[in-house]
PDB file of C-alpha atoms in Angstrom:
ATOM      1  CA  UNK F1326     102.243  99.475  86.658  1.00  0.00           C
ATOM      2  CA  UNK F1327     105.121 101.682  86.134  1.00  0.00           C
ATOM      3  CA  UNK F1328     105.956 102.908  82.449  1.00  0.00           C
ATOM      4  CA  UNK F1329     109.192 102.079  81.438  1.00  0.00           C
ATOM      5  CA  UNK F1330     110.627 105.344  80.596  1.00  0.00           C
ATOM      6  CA  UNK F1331     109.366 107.016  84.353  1.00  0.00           C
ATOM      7  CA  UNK F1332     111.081 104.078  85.853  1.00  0.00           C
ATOM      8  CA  UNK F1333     114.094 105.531  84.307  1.00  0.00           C
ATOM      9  CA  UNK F1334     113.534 108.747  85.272  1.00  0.00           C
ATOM     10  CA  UNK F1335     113.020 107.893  88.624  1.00  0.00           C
ATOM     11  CA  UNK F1336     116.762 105.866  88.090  1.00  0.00           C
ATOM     12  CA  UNK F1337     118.487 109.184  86.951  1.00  0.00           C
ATOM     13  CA  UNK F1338     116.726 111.327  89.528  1.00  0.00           C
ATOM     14  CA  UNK F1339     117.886 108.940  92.659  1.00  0.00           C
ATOM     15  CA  UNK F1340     121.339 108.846  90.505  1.00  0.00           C
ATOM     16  CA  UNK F1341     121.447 112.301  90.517  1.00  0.00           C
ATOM     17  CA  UNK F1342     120.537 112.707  94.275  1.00  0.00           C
ATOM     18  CA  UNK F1343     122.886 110.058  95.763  1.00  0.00           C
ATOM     19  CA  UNK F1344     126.072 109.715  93.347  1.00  0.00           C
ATOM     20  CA  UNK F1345     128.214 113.183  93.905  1.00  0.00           C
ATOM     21  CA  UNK F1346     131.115 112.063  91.903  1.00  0.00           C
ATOM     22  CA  UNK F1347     130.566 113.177  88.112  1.00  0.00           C
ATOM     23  CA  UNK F1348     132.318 110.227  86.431  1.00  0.00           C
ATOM     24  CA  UNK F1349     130.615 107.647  88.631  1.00  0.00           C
ATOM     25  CA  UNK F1350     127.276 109.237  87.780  1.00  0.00           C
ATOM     26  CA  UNK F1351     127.785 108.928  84.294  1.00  0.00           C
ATOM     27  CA  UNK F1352     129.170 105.350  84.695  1.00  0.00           C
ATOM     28  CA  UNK F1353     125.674 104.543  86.259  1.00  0.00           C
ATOM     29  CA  UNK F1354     123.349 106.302  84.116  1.00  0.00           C
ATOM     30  CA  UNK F1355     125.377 104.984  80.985  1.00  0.00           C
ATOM     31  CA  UNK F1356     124.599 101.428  82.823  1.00  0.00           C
ATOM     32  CA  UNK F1357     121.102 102.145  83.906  1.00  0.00           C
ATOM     33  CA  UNK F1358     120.642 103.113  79.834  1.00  0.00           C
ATOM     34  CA  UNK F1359     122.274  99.808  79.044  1.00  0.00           C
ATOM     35  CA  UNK F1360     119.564  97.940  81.302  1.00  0.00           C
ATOM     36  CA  UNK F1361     116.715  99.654  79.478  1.00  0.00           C
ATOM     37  CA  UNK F1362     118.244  99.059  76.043  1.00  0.00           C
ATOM     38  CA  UNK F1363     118.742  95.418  77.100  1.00  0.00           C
ATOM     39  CA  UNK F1364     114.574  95.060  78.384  1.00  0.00           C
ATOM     40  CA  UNK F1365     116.473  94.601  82.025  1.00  0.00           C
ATOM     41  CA  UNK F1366     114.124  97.169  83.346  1.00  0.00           C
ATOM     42  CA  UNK F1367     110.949  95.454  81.891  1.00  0.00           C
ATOM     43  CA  UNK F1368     111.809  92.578  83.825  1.00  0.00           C
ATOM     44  CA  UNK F1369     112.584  94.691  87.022  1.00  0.00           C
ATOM     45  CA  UNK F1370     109.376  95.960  86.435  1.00  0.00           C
ATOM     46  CA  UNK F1371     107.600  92.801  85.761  1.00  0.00           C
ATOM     47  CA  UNK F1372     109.059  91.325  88.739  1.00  0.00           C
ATOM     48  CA  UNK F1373     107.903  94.139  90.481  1.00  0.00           C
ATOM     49  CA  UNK F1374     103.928  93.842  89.614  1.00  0.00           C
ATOM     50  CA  UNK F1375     104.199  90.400  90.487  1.00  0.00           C
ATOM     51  CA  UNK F1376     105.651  91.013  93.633  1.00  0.00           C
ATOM     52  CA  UNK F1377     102.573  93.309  94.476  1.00  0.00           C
ATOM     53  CA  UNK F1378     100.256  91.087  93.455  1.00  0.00           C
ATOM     54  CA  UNK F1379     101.900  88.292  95.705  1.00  0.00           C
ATOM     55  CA  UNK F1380     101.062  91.447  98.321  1.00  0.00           C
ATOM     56  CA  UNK F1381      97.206  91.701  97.605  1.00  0.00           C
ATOM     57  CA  UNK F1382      96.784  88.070  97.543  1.00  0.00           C
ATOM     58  CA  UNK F1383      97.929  87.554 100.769  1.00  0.00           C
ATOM     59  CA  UNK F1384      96.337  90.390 102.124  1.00  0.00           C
ATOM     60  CA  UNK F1385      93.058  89.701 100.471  1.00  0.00           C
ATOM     61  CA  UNK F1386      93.670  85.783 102.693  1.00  0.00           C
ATOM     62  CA  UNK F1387      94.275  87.912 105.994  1.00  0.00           C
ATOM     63  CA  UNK F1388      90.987  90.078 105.811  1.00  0.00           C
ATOM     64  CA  UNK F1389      89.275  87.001 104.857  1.00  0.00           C
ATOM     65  CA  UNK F1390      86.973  85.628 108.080  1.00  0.00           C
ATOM     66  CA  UNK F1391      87.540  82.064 107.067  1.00  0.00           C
ATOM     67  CA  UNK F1392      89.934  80.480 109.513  1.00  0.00           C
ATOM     68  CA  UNK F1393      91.481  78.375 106.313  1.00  0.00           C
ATOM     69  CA  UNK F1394      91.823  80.788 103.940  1.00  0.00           C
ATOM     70  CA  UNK F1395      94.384  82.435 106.524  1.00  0.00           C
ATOM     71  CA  UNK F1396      96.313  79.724 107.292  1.00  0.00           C
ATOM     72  CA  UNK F1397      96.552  77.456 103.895  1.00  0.00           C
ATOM     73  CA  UNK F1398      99.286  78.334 102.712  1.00  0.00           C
ATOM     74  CA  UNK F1399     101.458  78.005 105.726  1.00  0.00           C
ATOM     75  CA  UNK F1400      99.867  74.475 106.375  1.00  0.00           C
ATOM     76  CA  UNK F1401     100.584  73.277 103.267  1.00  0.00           C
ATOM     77  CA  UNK F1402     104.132  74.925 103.280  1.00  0.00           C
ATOM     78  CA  UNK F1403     104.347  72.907 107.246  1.00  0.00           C
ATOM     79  CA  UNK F1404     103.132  69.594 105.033  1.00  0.00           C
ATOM     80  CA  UNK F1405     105.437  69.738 102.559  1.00  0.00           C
ATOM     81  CA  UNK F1406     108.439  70.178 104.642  1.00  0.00           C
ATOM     82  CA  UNK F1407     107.082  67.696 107.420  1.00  0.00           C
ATOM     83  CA  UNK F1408     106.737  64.873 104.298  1.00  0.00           C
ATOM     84  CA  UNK F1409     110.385  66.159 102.929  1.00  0.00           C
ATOM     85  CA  UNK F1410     111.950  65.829 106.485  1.00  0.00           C
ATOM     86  CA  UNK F1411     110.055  62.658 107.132  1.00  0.00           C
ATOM     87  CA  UNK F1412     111.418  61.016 103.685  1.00  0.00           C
ATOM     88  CA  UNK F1413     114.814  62.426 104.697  1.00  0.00           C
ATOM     89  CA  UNK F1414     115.017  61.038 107.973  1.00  0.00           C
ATOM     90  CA  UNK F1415     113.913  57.279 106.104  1.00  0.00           C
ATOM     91  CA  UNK F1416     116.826  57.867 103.774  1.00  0.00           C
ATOM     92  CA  UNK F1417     119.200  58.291 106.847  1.00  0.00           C
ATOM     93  CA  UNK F1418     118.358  55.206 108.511  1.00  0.00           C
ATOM     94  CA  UNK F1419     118.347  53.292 105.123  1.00  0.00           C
ATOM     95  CA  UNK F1420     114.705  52.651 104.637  1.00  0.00           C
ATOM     96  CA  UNK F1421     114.106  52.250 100.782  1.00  0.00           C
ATOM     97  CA  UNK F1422     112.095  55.454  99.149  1.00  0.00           C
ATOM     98  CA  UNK F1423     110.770  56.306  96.177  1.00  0.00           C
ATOM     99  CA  UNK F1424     113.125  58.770  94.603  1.00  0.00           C
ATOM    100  CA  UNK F1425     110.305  60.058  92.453  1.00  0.00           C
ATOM    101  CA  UNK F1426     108.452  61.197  95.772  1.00  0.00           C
ATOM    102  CA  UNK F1427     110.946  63.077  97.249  1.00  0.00           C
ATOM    103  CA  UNK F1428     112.210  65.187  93.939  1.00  0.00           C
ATOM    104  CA  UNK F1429     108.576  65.719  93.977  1.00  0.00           C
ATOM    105  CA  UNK F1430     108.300  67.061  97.228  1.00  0.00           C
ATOM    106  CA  UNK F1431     111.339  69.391  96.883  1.00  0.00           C
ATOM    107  CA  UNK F1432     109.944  70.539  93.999  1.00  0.00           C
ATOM    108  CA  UNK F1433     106.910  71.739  95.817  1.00  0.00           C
ATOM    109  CA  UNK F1434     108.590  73.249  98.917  1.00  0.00           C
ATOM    110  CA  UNK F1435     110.957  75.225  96.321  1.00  0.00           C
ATOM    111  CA  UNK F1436     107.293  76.304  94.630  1.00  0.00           C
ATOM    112  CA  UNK F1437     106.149  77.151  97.877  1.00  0.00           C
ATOM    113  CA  UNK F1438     109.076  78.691  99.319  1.00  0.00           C
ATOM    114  CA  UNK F1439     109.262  81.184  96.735  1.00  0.00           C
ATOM    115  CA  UNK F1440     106.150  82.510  97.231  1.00  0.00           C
ATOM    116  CA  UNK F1441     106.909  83.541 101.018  1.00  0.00           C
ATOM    117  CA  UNK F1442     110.500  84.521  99.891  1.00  0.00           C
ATOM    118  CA  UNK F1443     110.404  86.289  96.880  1.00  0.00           C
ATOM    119  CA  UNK F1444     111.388  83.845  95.084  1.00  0.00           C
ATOM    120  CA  UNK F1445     113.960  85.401  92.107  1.00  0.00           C
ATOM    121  CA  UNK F1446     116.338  87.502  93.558  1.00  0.00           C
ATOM    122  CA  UNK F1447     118.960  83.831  93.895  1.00  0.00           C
ATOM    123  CA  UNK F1448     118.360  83.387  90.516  1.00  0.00           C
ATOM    124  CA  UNK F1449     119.028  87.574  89.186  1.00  0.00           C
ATOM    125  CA  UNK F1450     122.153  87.458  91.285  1.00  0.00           C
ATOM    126  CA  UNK F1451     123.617  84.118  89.286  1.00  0.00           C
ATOM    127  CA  UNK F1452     122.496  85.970  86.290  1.00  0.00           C
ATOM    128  CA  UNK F1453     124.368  89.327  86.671  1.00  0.00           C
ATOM    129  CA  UNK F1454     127.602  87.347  88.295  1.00  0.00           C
ATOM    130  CA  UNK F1455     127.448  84.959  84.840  1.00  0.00           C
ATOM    131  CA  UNK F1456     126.742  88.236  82.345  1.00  0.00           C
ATOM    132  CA  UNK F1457     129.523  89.521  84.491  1.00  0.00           C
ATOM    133  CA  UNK F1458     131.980  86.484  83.858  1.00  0.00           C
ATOM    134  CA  UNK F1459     131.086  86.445  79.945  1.00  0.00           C
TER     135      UNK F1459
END
């Protein structure tokens, strides 16, 4: 894990290296202080940690020799979406389902979905376009 304070000096050094223009560079270090201040670039680095743990896990399940422990998680992400589709496609020819069931299910393939896709970066973007807007 990365201490705070050398993630920021790894943030001035690449500022240093990549933004030329004097007044932009200050503009982003004054913002890349602002993120510390505001425990932005704990989170970054939270979200980073967990993002290499994600890594090990799923490289820990490909050096495994157990055929399942390879392939569970895109089974049960192939379930899921088969019983989401299949309670879709009884919704669109009018057959009566439990509503319960498929919120459920969605809920799930989000879960599951995530983990393969990193599963924050929607929600950061929303966040900085709303802190943005305020």
């Amino acid at each position: 894990m990365l201490p705070i304070a050398a993630l920021l000096d790894v943030g001035m050094k690449v500022l240093d290296k990549f933004i030329p223009d004097p007044e932009a560079k200050a503009k982003a270090q004054k913002e890349l202080l602002q993120m510390q201040q505001e425990g932005r670039l704990a989170e970054l680095n939270a979200d980073n940690v967990e993002a290499q743990e994600l890594t090990k896990r799923q490289a820990a399940d490909m050096n495994s020799d157990s055929w399942l422990s390879k392939n569970i998680r895109p089974m049960t992400l192939i379930f899921i979406l088969a019983g989401y589709f299949t309670f879709a496609m009884m919704s669109a020819f009018d057959i009566e389902t439990n509503k319960a069931y498929v919120e459920l299910l969605g809920q799930w393939g989000m879960l599951i979905m995530s983990f393969y896709f990193g599963g924050r970066t929607l929600e950061k973007i929303i966040d900085a376009k709303a802190k943005k807007n305020d």
